[in-house]
Short mmCIF file of C-alpha atoms and ligand atoms in Angstrom, two decimals:
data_model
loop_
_atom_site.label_atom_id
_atom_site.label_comp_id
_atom_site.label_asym_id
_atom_site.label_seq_id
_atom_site.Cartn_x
_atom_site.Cartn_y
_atom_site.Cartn_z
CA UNK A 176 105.18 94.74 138.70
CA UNK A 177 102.16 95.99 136.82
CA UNK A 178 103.38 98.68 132.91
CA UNK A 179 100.74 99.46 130.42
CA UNK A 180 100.48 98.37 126.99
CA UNK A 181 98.63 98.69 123.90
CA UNK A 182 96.99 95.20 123.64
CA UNK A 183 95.25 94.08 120.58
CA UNK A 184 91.74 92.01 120.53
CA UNK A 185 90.35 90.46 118.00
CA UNK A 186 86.68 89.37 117.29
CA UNK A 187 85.40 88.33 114.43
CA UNK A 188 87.79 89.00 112.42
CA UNK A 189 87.78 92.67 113.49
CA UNK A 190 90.86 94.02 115.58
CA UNK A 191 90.90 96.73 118.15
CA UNK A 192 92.86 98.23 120.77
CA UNK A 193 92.92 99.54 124.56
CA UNK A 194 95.52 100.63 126.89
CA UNK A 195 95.70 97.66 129.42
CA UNK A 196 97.74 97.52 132.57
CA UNK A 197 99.31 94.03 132.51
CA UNK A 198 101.70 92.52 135.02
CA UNK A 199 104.92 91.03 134.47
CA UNK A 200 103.65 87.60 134.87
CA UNK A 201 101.98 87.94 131.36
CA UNK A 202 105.39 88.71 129.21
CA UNK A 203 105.84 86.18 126.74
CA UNK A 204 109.04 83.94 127.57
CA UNK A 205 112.31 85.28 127.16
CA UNK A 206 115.78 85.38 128.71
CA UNK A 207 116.45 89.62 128.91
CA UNK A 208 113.63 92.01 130.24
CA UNK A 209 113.56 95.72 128.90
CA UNK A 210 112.03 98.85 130.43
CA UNK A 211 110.96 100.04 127.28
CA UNK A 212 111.73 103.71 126.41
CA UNK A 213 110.79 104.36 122.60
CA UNK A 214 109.44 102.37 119.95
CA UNK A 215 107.97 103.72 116.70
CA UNK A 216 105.16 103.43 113.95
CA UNK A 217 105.87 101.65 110.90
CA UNK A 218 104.17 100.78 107.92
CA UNK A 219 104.03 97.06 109.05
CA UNK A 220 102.89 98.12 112.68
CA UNK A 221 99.67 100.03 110.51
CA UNK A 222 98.87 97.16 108.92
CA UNK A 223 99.22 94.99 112.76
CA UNK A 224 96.92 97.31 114.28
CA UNK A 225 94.51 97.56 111.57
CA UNK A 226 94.86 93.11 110.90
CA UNK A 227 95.44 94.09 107.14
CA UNK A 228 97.20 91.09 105.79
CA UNK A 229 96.50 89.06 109.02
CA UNK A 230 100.36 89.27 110.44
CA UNK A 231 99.38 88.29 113.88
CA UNK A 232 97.79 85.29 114.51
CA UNK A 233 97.18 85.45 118.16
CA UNK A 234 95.56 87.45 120.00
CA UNK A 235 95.98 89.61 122.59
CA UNK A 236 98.86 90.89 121.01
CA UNK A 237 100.91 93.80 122.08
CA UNK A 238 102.26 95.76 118.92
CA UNK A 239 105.53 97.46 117.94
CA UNK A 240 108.00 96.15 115.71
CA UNK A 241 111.12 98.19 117.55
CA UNK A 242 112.11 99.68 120.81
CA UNK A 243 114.86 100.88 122.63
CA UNK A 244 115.31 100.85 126.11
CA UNK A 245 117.51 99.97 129.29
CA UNK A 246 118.01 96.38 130.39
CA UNK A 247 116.45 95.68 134.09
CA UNK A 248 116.83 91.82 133.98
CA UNK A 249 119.09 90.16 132.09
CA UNK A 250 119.52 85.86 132.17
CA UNK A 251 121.84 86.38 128.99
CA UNK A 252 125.75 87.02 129.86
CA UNK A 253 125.96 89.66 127.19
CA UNK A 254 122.96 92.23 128.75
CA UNK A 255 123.12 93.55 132.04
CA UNK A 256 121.41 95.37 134.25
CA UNK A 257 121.34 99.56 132.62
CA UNK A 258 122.43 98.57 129.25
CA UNK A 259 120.83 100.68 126.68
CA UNK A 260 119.62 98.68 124.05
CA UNK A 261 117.81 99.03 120.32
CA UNK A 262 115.90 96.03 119.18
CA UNK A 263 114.41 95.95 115.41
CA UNK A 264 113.09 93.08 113.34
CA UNK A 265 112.95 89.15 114.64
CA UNK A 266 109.11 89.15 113.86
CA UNK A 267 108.92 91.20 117.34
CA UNK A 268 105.16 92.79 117.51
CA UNK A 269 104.14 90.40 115.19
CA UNK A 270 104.56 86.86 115.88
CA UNK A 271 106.01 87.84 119.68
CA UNK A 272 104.85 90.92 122.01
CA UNK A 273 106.44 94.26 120.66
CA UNK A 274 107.29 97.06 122.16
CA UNK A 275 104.18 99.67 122.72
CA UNK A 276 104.49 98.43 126.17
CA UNK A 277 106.34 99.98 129.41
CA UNK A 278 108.40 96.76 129.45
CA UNK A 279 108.92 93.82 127.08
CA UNK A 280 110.84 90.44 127.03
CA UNK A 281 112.72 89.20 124.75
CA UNK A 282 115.61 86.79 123.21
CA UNK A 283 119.00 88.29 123.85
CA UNK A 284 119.91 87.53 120.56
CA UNK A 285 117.39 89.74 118.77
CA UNK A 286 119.48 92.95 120.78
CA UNK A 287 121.72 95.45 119.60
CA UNK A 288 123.66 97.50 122.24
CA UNK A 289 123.49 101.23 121.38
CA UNK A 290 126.67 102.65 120.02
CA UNK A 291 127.80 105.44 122.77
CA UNK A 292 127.05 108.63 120.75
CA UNK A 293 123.35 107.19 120.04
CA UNK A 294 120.46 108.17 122.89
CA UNK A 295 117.31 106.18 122.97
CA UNK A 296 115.36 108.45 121.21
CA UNK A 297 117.67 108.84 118.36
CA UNK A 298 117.76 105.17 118.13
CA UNK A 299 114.02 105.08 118.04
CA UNK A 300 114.14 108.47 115.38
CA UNK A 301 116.35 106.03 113.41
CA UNK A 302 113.98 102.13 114.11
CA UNK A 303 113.28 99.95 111.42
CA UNK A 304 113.02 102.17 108.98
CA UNK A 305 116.12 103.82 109.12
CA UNK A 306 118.19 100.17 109.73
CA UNK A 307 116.54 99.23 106.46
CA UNK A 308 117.97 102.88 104.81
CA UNK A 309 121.13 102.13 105.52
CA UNK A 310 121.28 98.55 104.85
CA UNK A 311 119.64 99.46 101.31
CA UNK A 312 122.50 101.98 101.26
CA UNK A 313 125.11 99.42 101.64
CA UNK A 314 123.96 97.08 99.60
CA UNK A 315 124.04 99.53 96.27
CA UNK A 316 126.98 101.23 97.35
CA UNK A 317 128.92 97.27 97.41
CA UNK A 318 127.66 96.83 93.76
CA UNK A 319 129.14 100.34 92.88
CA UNK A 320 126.67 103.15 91.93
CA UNK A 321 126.80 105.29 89.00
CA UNK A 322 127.54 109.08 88.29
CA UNK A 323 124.02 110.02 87.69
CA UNK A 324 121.66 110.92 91.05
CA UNK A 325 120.34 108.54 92.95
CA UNK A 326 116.37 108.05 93.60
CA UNK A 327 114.78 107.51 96.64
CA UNK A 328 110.68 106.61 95.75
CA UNK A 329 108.28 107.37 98.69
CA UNK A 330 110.66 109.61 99.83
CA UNK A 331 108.50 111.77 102.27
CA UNK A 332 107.94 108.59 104.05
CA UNK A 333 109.77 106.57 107.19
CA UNK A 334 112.04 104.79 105.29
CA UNK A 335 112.33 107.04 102.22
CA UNK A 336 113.21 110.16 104.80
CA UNK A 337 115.92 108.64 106.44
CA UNK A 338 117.08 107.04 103.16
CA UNK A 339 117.39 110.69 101.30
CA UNK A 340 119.19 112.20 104.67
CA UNK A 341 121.95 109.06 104.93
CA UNK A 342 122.50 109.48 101.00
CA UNK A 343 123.35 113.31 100.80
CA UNK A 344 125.07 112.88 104.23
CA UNK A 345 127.25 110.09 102.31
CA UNK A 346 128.08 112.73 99.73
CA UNK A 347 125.62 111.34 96.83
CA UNK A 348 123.42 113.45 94.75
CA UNK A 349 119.47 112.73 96.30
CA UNK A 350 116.35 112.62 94.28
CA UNK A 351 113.05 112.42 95.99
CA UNK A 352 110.26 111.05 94.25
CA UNK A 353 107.10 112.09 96.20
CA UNK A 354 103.07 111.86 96.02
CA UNK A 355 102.75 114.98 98.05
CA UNK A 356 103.94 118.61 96.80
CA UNK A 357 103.82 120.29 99.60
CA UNK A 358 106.85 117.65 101.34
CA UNK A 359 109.29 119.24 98.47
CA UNK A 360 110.73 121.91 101.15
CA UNK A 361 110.64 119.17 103.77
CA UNK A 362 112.87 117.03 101.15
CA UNK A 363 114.88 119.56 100.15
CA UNK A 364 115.27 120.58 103.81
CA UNK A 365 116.69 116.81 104.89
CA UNK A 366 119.32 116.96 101.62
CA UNK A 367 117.16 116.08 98.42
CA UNK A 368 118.70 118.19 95.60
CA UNK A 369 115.33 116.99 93.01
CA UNK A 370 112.22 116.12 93.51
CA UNK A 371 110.34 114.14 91.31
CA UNK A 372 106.41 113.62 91.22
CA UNK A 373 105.32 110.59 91.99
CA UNK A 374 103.43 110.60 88.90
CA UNK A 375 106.18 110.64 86.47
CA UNK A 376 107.33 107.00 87.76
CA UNK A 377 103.93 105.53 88.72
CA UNK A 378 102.87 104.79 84.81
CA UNK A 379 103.80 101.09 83.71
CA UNK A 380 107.25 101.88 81.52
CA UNK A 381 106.60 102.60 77.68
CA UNK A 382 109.20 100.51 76.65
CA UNK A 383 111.97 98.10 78.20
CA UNK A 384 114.49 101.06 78.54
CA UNK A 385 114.78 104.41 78.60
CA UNK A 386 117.24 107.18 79.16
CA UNK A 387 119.80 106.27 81.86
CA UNK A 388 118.36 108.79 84.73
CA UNK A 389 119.60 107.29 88.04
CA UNK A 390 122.80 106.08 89.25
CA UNK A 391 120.96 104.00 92.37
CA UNK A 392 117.35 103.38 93.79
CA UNK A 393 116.14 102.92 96.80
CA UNK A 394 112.98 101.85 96.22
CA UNK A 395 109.99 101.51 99.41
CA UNK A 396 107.18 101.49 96.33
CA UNK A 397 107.08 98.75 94.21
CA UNK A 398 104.98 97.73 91.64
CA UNK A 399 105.03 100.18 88.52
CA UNK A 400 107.15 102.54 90.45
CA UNK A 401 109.76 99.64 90.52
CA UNK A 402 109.18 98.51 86.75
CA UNK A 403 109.36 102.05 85.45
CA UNK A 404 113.19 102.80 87.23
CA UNK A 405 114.25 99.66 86.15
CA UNK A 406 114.18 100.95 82.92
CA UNK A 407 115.73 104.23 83.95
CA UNK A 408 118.32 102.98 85.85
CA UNK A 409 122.38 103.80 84.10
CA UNK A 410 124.44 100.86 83.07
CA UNK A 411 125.89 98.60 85.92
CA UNK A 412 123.52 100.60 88.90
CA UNK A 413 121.78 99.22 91.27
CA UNK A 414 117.71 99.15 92.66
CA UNK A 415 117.31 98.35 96.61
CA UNK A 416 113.71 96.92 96.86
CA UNK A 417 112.60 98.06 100.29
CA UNK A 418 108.76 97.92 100.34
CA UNK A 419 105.38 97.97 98.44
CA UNK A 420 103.70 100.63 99.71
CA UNK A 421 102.23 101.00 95.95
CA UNK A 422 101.41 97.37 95.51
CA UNK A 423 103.31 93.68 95.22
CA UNK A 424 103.42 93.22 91.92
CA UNK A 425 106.40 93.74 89.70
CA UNK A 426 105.36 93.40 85.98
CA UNK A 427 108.86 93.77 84.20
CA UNK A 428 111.24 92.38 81.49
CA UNK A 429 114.56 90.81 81.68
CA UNK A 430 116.10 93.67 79.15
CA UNK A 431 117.44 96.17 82.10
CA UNK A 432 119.30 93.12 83.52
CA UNK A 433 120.36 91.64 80.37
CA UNK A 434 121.99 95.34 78.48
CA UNK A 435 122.01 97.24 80.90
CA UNK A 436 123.57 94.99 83.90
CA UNK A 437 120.85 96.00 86.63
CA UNK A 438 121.44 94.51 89.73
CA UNK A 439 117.64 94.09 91.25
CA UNK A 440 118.31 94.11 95.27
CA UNK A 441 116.38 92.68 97.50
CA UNK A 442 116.56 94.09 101.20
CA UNK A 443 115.25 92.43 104.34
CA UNK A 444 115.89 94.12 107.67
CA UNK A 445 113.94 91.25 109.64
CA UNK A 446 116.31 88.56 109.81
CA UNK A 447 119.14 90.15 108.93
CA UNK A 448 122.36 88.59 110.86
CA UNK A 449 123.93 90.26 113.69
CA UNK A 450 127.09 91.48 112.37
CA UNK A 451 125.65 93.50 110.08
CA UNK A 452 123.08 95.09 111.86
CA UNK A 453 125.68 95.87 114.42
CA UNK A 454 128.08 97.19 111.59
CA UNK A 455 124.61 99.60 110.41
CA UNK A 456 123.92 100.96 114.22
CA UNK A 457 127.47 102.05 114.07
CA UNK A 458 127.82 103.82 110.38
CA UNK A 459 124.13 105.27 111.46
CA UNK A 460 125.74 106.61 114.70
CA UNK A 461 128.88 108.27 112.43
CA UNK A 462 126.69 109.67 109.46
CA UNK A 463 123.44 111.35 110.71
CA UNK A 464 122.93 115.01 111.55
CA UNK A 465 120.85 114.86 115.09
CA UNK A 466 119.57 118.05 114.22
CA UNK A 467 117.96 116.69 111.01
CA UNK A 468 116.86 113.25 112.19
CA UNK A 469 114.97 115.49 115.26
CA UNK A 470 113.47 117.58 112.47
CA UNK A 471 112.08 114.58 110.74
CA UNK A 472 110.85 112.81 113.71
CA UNK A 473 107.12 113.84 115.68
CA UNK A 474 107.15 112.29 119.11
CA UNK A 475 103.55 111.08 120.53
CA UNK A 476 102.46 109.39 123.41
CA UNK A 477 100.50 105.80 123.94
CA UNK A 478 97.22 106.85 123.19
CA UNK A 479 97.89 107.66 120.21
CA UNK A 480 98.83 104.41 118.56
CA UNK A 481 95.24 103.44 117.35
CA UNK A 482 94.68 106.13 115.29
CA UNK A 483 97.90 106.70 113.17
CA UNK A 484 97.52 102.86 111.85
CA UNK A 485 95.10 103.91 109.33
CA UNK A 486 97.24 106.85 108.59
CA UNK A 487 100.08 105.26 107.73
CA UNK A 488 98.18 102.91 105.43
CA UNK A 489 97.14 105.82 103.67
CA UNK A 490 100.31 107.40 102.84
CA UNK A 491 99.32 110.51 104.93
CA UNK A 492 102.24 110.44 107.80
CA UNK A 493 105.87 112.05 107.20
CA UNK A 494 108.84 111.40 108.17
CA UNK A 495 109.15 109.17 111.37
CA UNK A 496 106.92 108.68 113.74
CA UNK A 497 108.05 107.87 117.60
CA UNK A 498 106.01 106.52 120.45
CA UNK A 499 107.53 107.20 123.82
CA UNK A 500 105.81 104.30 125.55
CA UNK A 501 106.39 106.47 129.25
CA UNK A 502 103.53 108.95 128.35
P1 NDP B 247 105.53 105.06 105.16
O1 NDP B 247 104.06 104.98 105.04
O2 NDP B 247 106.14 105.95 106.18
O3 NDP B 247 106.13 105.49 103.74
C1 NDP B 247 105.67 104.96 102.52
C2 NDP B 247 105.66 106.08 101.49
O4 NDP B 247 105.37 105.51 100.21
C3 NDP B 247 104.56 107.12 101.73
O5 NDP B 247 104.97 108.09 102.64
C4 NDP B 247 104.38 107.66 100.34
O6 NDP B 247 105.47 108.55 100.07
C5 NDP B 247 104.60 106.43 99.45
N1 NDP B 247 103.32 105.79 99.08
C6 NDP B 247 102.31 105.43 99.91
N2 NDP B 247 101.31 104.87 99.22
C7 NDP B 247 101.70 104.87 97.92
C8 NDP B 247 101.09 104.43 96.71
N3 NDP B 247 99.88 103.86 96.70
N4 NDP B 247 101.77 104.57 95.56
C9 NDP B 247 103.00 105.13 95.56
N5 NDP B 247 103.63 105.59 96.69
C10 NDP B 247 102.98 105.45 97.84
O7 NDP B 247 106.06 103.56 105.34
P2 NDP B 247 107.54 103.07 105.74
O8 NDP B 247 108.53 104.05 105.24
O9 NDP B 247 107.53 102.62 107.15
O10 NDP B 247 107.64 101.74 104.84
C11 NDP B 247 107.72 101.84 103.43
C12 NDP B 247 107.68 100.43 102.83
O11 NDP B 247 108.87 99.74 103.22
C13 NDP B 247 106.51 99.58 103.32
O12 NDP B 247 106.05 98.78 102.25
C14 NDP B 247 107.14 98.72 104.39
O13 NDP B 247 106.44 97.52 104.58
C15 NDP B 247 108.52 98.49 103.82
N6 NDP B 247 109.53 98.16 104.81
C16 NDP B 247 110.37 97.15 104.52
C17 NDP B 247 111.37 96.81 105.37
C18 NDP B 247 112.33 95.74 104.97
O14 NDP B 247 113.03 95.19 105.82
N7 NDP B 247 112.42 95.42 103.70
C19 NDP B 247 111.52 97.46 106.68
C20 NDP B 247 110.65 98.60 106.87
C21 NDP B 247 109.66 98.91 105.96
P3 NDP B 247 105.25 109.96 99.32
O15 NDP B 247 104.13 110.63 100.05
O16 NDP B 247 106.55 110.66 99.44
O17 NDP B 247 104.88 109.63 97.91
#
């Protein structure tokens, strides 16, 4: 059976990419086969299709660091044939073929089936960057967060959009940090009750504390974003370091750990284990408005794909991004 794909060359050092028909017989080795429905476009995917940071190493590649889609072979007792699945993480579309294809093979391991009240396209609304939302969630909420809002940096953003929505949906008080003014009514429309200029948090800190501002981060920024909350953050609270889409460098002191008891989080939605993600899927199925998550989501089509890596580099798309992979 012949599905198309977005397939990745590379020469000399420079990557680019066509929409190729490919037959089954080329699927990397795996023991369940998907017909892909959705996957997405994540900050990680822009820097695949653009080689920034060289994450793939060989070529052709197909991209896509998620899907969702419907089981037609299955080798793995768990999957049958017409189970809807969502699969995120696992170094998919980077070390293994992703999912901007029509049909991908995988490990049944790496697959989560879709809670009931979840469609495929929600799923895909949701991808990576939502999982990593939620686990960020849960891992400030376990430490116990404080009275004062909580921030959310690049907040107009995959991850920081779906991060703001599960936050005010929990019942928490939201505040969006953002480089881009005209997102505030975009924010303020998904359940951010502040917004915050990017500005304000992007200078190095002037000191190694400051006035106790948020009661929990969620932070996809890094860098002197990160430094400067740390500083900020209220006794006891808690930072989730998501990302660097500022930079990788974190140029801080011990003092918000040592009096102020700042738990610095570190949040990995690659290899996280099973249970959990499972346990995510599910609270993401009970907490988010469909209405909203559709509002934040623009659907595009294959052809697409090549151009919106450089965009996402640059900070320029919001919200989430979804590829259906069947036009
Ligand atoms: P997006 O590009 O959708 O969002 C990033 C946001 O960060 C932008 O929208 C912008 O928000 C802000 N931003 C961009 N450039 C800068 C800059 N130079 N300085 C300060 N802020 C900036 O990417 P994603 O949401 O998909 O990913 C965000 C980060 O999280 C990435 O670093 C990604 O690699 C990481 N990530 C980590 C995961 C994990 O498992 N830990 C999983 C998924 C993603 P605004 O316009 O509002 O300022």
């Amino acid at each position: 059976m012949t599905f198309r794909a977005v397939l990745l060359t590379q020469e000399d050092r420079t990557v680019s990419s066509e929409i190729a028909e490919l037959d089954d017989s080329q699927l990397p080795e795996g023991n369940v086969t998907v017909d892909v429905s959705y996957s997405t476009l994540n900050y990680k995917d822009g820097m695949i299709l653009t080689g920034v940071g060289r994450l793939v190493r060989d070529y052709p590649h197909v991209p896509g660091i998620d899907f969702s889609g419907i089981v037609s072979a299955s080798a793995d007792p768990r999957y049958a044939e017409g189970d809807r699945v969502v699969l995120t993480g696992w170094r998919v579309g980077e070390v293994h073929w992703g999912g901007y294809a029509e049909r991908a093979r995988v490990n049944g391991d790496w697959l989560v089936k879709l809670p009931d009240g979840l469609s495929e396209l929600d799923a895909m609304s949701i991808g990576t960057a939502g999982l990593t939302s939620m686990l960020a969630m849960q891992a400030i909420e376990d430490q116990g967060v404080g009275s004062a809002p909580i921030l959310v940096t690049g907040a107009a953003g995959g991850v920081g959009s779906v991060a703001v929505h599960l936050l005010a949906q929990a019942g928490y008080e939201v505040a969006a940090s953002t480089g881009r003014p005209e997102a505030s009514d975009y924010l303020t429309s998904i359940g951010a009750s502040e917004i915050v200029d990017r500005s304000e948090l992007a200078e190095p800190p002037s000191g190694p504390l400051s006035s106790e501002r948020w009661g929990g981060c969620i932070d996809a920024v890094g860098d002197t974003t990160l430094a400067h909350v740390l500083t900020e953050m209220q006794y006891g609270s808690s930072v989730a370091a998501c990302g660097l889409a500022g930079g990788n460098s974190l140029d801080t002191t011990v003092i918000p750990f040592l009096l102020r008891g700042v738990n610095l989080l570190g949040i990995d939605s690659v290899m996280c284990p099973f249970e959990t993600r499972q346990q995510a899927w599910l609270r993401l199925d009970q907490l988010l408005d469909r209405g909203i998550l559709t509002d934040m989501t623009t659907v595009v089509g294959l052809e697409n794909v090549a151009s919106l890596g450089p965009e996402i580099l640059a900070g320029k798309v919001q919200g989430r991004t979804v590829i259906d992979v069947r036009n």
